[in-house]
PDB file of C-alpha atoms and ligand atoms in Angstrom:
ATOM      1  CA  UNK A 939       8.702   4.979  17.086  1.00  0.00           C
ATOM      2  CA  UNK A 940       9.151   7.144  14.145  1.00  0.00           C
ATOM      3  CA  UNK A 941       7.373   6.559  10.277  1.00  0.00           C
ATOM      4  CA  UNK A 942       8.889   8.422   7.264  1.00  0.00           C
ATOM      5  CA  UNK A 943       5.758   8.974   5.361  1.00  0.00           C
ATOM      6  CA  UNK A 944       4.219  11.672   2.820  1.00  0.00           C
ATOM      7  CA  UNK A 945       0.973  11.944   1.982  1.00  0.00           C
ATOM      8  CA  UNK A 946       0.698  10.000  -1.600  1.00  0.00           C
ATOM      9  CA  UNK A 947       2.435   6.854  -1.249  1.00  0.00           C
ATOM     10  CA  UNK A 948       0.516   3.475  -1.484  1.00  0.00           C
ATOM     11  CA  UNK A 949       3.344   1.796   0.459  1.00  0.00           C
ATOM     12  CA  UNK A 950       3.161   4.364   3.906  1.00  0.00           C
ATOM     13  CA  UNK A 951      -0.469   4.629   3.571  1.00  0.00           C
ATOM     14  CA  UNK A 952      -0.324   0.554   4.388  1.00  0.00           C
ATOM     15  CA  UNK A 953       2.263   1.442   7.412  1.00  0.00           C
ATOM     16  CA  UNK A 954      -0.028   4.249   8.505  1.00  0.00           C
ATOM     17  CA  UNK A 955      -3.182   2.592   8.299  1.00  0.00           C
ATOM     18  CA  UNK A 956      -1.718  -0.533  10.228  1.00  0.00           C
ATOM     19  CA  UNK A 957      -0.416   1.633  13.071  1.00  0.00           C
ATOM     20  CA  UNK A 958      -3.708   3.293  12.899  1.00  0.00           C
ATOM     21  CA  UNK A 959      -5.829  -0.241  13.401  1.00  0.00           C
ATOM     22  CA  UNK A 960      -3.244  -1.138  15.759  1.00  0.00           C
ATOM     23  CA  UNK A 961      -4.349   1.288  18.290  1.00  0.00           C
ATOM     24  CA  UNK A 962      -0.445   2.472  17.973  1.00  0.00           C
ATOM     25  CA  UNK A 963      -0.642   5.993  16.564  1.00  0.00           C
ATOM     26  CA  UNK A 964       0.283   7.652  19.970  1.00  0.00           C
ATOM     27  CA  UNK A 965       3.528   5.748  19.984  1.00  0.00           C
ATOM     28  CA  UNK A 966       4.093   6.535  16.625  1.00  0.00           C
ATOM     29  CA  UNK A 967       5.494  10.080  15.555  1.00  0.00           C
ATOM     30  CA  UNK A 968       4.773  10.812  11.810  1.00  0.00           C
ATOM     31  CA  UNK A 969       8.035  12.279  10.203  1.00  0.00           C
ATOM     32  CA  UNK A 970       6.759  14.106   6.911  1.00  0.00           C
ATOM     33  CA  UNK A 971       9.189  13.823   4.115  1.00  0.00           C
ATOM     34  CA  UNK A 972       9.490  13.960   0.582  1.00  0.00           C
ATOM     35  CA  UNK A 973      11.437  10.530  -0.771  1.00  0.00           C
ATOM     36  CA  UNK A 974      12.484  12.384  -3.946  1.00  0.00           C
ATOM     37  CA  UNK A 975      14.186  15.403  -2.244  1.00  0.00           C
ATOM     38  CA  UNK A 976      17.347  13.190  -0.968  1.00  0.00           C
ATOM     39  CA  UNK A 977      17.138  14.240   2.514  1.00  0.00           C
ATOM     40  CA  UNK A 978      19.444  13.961   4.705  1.00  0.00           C
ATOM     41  CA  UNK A 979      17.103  12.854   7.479  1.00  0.00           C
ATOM     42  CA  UNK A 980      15.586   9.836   5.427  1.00  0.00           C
ATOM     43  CA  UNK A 981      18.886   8.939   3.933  1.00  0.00           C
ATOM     44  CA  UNK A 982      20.223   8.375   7.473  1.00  0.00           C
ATOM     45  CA  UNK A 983      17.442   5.187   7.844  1.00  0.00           C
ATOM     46  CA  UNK A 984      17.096   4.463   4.483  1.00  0.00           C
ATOM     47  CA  UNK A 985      20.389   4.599   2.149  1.00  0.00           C
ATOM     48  CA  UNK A 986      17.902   4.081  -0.976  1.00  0.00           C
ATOM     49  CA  UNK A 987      15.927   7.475  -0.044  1.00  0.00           C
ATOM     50  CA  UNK A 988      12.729   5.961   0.025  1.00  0.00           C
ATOM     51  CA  UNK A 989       9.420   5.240   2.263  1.00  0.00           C
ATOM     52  CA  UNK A 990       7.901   4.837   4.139  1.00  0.00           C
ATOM     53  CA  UNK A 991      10.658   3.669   7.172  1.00  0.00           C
ATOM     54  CA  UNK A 992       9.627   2.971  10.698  1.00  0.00           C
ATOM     55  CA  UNK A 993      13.077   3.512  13.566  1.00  0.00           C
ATOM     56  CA  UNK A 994      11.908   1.305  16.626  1.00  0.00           C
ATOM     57  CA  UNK A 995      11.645   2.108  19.710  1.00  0.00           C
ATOM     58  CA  UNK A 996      15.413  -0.024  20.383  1.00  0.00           C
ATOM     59  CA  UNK A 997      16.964   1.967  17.347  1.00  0.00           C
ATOM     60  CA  UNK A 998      16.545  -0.519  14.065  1.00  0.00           C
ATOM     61  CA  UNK A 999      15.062   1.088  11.269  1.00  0.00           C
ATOM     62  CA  UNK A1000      12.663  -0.768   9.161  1.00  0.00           C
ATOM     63  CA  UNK A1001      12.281  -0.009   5.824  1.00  0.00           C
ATOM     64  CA  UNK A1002       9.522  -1.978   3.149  1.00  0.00           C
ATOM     65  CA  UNK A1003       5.663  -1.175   4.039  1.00  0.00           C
ATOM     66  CA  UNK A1004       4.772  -5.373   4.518  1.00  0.00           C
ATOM     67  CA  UNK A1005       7.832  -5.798   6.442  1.00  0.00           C
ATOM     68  CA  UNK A1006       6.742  -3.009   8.561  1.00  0.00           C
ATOM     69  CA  UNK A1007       3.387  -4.123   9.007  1.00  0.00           C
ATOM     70  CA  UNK A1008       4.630  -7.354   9.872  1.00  0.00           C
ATOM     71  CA  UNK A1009       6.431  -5.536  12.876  1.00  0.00           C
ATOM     72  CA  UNK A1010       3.772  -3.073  13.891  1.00  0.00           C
ATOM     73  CA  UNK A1011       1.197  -6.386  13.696  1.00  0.00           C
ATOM     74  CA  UNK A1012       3.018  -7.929  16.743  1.00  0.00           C
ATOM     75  CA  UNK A1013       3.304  -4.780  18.823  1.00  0.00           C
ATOM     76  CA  UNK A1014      -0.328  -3.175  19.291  1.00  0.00           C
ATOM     77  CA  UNK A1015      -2.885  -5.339  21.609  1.00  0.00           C
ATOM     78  CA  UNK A1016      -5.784  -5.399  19.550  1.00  0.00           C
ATOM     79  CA  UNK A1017      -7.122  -8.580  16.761  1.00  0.00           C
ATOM     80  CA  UNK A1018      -3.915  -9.668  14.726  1.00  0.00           C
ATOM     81  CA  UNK A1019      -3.728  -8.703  11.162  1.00  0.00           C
ATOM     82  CA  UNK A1020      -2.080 -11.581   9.921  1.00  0.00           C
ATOM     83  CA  UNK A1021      -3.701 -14.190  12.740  1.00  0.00           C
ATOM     84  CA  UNK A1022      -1.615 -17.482  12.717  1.00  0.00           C
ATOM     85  CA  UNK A1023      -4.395 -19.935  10.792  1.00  0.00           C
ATOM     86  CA  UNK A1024      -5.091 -17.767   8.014  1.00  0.00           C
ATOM     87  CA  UNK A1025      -1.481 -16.607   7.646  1.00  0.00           C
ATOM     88  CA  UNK A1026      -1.025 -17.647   4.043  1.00  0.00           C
ATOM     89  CA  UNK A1027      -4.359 -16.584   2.835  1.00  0.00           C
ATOM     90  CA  UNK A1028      -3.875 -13.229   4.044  1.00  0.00           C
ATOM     91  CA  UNK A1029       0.082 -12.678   3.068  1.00  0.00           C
ATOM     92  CA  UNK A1030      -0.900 -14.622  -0.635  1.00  0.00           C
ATOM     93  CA  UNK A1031      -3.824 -11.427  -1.161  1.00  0.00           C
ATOM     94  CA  UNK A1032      -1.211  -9.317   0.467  1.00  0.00           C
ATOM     95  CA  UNK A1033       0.645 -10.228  -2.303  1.00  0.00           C
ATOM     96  CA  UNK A1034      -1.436  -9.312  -4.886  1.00  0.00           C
ATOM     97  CA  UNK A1035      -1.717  -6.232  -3.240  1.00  0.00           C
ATOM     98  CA  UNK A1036       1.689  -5.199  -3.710  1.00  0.00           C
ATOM     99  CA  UNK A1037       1.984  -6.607  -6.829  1.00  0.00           C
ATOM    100  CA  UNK A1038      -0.757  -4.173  -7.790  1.00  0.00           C
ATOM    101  CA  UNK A1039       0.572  -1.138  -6.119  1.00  0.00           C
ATOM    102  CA  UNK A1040       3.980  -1.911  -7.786  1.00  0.00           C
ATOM    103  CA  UNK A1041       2.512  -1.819 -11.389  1.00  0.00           C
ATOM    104  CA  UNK A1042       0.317   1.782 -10.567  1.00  0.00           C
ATOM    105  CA  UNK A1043       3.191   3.401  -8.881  1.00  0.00           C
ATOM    106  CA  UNK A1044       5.746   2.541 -11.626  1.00  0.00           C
ATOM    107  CA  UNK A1045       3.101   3.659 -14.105  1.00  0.00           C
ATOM    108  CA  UNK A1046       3.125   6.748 -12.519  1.00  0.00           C
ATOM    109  CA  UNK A1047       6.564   7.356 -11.930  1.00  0.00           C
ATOM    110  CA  UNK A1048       7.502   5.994 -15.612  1.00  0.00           C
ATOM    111  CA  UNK A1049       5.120   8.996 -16.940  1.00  0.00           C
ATOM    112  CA  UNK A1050       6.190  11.336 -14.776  1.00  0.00           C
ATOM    113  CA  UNK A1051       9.807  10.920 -15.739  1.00  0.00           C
ATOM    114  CA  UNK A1052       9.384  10.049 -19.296  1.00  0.00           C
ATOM    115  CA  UNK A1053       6.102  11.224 -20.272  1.00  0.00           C
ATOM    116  CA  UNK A1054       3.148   8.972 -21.302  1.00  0.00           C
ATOM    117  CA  UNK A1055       5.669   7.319 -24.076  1.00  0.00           C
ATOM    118  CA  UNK A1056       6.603   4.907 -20.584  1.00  0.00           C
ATOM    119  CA  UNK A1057       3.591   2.886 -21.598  1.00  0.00           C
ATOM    120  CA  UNK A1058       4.728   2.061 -24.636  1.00  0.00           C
ATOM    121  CA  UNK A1059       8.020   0.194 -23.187  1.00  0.00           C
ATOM    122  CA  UNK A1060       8.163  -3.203 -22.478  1.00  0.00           C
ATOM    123  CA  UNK A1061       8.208  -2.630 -19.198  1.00  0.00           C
ATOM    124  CA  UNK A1062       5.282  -0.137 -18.829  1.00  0.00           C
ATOM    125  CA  UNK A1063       3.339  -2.867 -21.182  1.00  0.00           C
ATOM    126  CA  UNK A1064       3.948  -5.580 -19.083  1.00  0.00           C
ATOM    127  CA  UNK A1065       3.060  -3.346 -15.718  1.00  0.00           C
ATOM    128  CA  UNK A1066      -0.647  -2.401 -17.813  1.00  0.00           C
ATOM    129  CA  UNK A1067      -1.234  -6.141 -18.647  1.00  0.00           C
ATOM    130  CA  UNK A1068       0.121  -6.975 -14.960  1.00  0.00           C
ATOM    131  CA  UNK A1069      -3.052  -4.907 -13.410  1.00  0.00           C
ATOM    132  CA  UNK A1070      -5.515  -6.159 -15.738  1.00  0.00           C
ATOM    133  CA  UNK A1071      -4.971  -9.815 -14.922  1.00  0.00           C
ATOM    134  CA  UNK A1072      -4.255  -8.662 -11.336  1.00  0.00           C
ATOM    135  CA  UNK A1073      -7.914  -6.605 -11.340  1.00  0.00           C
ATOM    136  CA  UNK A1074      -9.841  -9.877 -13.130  1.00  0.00           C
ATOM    137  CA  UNK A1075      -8.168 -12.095 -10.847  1.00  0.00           C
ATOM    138  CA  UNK A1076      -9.251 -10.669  -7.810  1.00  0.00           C
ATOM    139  CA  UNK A1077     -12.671  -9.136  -9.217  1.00  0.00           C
ATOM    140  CA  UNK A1078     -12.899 -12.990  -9.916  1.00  0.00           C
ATOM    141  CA  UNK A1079     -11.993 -14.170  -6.529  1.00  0.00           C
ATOM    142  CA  UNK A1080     -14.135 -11.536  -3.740  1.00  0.00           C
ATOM    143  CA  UNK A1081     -15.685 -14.640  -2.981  1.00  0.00           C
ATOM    144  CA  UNK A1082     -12.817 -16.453  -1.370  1.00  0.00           C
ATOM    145  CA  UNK A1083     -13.338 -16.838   1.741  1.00  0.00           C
ATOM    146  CA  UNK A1084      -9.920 -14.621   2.740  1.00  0.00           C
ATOM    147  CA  UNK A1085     -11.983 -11.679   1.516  1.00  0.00           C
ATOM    148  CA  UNK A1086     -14.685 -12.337   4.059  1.00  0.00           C
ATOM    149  CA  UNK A1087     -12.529 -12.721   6.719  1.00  0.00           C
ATOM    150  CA  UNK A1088     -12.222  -9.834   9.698  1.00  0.00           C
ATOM    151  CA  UNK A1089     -10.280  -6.528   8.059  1.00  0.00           C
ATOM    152  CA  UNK A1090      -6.606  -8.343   7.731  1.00  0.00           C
ATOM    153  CA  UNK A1091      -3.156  -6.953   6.087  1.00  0.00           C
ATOM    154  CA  UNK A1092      -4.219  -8.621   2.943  1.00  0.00           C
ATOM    155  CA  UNK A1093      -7.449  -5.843   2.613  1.00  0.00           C
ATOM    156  CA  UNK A1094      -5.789  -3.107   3.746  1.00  0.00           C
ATOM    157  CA  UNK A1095      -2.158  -3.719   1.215  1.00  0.00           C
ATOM    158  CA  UNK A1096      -5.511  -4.234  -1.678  1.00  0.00           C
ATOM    159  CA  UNK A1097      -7.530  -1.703  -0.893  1.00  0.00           C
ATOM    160  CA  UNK A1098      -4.920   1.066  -0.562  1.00  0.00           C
ATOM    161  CA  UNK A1099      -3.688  -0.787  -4.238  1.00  0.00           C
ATOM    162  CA  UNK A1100      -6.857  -0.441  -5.470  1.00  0.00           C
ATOM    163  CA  UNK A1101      -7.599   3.308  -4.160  1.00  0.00           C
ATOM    164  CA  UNK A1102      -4.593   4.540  -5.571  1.00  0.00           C
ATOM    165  CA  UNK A1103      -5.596   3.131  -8.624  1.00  0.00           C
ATOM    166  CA  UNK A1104      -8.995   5.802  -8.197  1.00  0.00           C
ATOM    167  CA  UNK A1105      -6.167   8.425  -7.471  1.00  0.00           C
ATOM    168  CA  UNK A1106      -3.805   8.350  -9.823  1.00  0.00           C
ATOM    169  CA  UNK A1107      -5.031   6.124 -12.827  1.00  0.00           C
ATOM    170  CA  UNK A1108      -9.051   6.976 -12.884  1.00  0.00           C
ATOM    171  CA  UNK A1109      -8.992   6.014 -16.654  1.00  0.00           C
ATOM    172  CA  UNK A1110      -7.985   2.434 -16.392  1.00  0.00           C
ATOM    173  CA  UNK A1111     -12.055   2.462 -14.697  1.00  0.00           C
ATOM    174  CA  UNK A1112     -11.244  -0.316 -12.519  1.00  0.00           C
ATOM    175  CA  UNK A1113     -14.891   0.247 -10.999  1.00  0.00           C
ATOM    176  CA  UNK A1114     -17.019   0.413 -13.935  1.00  0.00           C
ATOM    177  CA  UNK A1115     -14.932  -2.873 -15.248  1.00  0.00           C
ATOM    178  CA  UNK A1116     -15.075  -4.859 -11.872  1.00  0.00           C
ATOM    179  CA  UNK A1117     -17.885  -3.779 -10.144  1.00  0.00           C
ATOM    180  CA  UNK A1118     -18.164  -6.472  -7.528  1.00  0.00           C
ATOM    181  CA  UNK A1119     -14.826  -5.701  -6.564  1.00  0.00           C
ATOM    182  CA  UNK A1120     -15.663  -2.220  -6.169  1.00  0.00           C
ATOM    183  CA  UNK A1121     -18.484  -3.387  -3.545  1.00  0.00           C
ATOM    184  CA  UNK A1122     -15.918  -5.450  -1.977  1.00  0.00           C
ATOM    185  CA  UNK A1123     -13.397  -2.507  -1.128  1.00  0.00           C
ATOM    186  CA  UNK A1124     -16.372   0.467  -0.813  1.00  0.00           C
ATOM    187  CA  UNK A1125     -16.588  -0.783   3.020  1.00  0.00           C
ATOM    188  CA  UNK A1126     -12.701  -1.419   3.557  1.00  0.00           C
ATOM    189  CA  UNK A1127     -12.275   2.352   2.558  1.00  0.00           C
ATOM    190  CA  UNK A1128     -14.916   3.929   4.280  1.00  0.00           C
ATOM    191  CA  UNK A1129     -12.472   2.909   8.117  1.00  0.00           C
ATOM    192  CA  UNK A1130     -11.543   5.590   9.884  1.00  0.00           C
ATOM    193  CA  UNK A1131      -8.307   4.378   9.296  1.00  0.00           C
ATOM    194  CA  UNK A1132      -8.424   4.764   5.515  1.00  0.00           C
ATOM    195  CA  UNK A1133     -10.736   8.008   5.684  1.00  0.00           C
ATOM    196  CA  UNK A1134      -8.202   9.899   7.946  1.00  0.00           C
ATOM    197  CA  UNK A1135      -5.390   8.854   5.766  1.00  0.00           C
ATOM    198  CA  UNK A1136      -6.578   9.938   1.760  1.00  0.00           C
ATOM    199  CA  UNK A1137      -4.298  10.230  -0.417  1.00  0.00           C
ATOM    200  CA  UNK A1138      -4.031  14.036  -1.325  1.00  0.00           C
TER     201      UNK A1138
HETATM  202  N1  GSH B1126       8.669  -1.934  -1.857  1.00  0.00           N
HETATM  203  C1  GSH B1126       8.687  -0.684  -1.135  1.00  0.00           C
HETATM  204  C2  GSH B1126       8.386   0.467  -2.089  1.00  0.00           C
HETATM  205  C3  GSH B1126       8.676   1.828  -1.453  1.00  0.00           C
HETATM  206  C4  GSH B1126       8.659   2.948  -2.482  1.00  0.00           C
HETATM  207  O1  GSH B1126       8.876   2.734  -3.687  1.00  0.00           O
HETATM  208  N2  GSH B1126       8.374   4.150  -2.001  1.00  0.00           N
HETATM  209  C5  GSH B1126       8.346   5.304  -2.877  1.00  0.00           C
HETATM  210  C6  GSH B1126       7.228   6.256  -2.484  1.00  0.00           C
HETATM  211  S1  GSH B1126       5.666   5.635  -3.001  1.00  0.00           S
HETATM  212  C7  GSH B1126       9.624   6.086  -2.726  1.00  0.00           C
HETATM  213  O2  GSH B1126      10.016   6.382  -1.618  1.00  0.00           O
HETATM  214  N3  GSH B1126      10.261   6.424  -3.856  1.00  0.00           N
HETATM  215  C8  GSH B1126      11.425   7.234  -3.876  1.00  0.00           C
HETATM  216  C9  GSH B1126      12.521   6.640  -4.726  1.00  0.00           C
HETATM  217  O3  GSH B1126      12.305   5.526  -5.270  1.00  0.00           O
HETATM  218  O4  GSH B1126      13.567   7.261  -4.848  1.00  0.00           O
HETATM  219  C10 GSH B1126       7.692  -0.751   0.029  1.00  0.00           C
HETATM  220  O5  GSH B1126       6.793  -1.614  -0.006  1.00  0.00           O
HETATM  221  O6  GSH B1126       7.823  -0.001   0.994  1.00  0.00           O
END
């Protein structure tokens, strides 16, 4: 298998870190590529020039980081990341995850293309109030028993969500605002998986 992956998206971090947990990264080559460079390469598994996309083994290539961790969850051997009786719990925080990850990374692009004006749209207003009631939600909710659970797709898509956040938007202080959610993702970090894969 193949991933299409740089080094500071939220979205192959997630694919990375699964195939990491998975026990799968010897069966996984990791094809560097930058998304916004049009290459040829990436365009020939993903038309919309973006990552991260996995090609399997029998030729499909997947493209859409849950989607693909969905896939890579029913290859490896080891605990399941989305195990059967918890399945909604975990893809519901999943979820939020995304939903979180969505609102930084448009953030960022909008200001990178537009300059910090973006945050004055409607759209880039709606994606700041979208991760502060996504941040008090889930600062609200670490005691839910899906946070407790074994590590599970739905902490890895939030914690990458929430370390971007630390990477790219330090001023929105997500820490100093929610600190028990801080505590909650300090450990989820600190994996191997998530320590070999910083965003840099
Ligand atoms: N929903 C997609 C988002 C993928 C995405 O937006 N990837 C970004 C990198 S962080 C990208 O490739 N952007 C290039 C572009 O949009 O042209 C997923 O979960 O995989």
């Amino acid at each position: 298998m193949q991933l299409y992956l740089n080094q500071t998206s939220p979205y192959a971090r997630v694919a990375r870190i699964v195939a990491v947990e998975k026990g799968l990264l010897d069966r996984v080559e990791l094809e560097w590529v930058d998304p916004w460079a049009n290459r040829e390469e990436l365009i020939a598994v993903n038309p919309a020039s973006r990552i991260p996309v996995l090609t399997t083994d029998d030729g499909e290539a997947l493209s859409e980081s849950l989607l693909i961790a969905l896939y890579l969850d029913e290859q490896g051997a080891s605990n399941r990341l989305v195990p059967a009786p918890e399945r909604a719990r975990v893809l519901a925080l999943a979820g939020r995850g995304q939903a979180l990850a969505d609102a930084a990374f448009n953030t960022v692009i909008g200001r990178k293309h537009e300059g910090l004006k973006s945050d004055d749209t409607v759209l880039g207003q709606r994606r700041l109030v979208a991760m502060r009631r996504l941040l008090a939600e889930l600062a609200h909710g670490v005691d839910r028993p899906v946070m407790e659970m074994p590590l599970n797709l739905g902490h890895i898509v939030l914690a990458v969500a929430l370390d971007y956040l630390d990477f790219r938007l330090p001023e929105l202080a997500w820490r100093d605002k929610h600190p028990a959610l801080a505590t909650w993702a300090d450990p989820v970090l600190g994996r191997d998986s998530f320590t070999q894969t910083a965003f840099e």
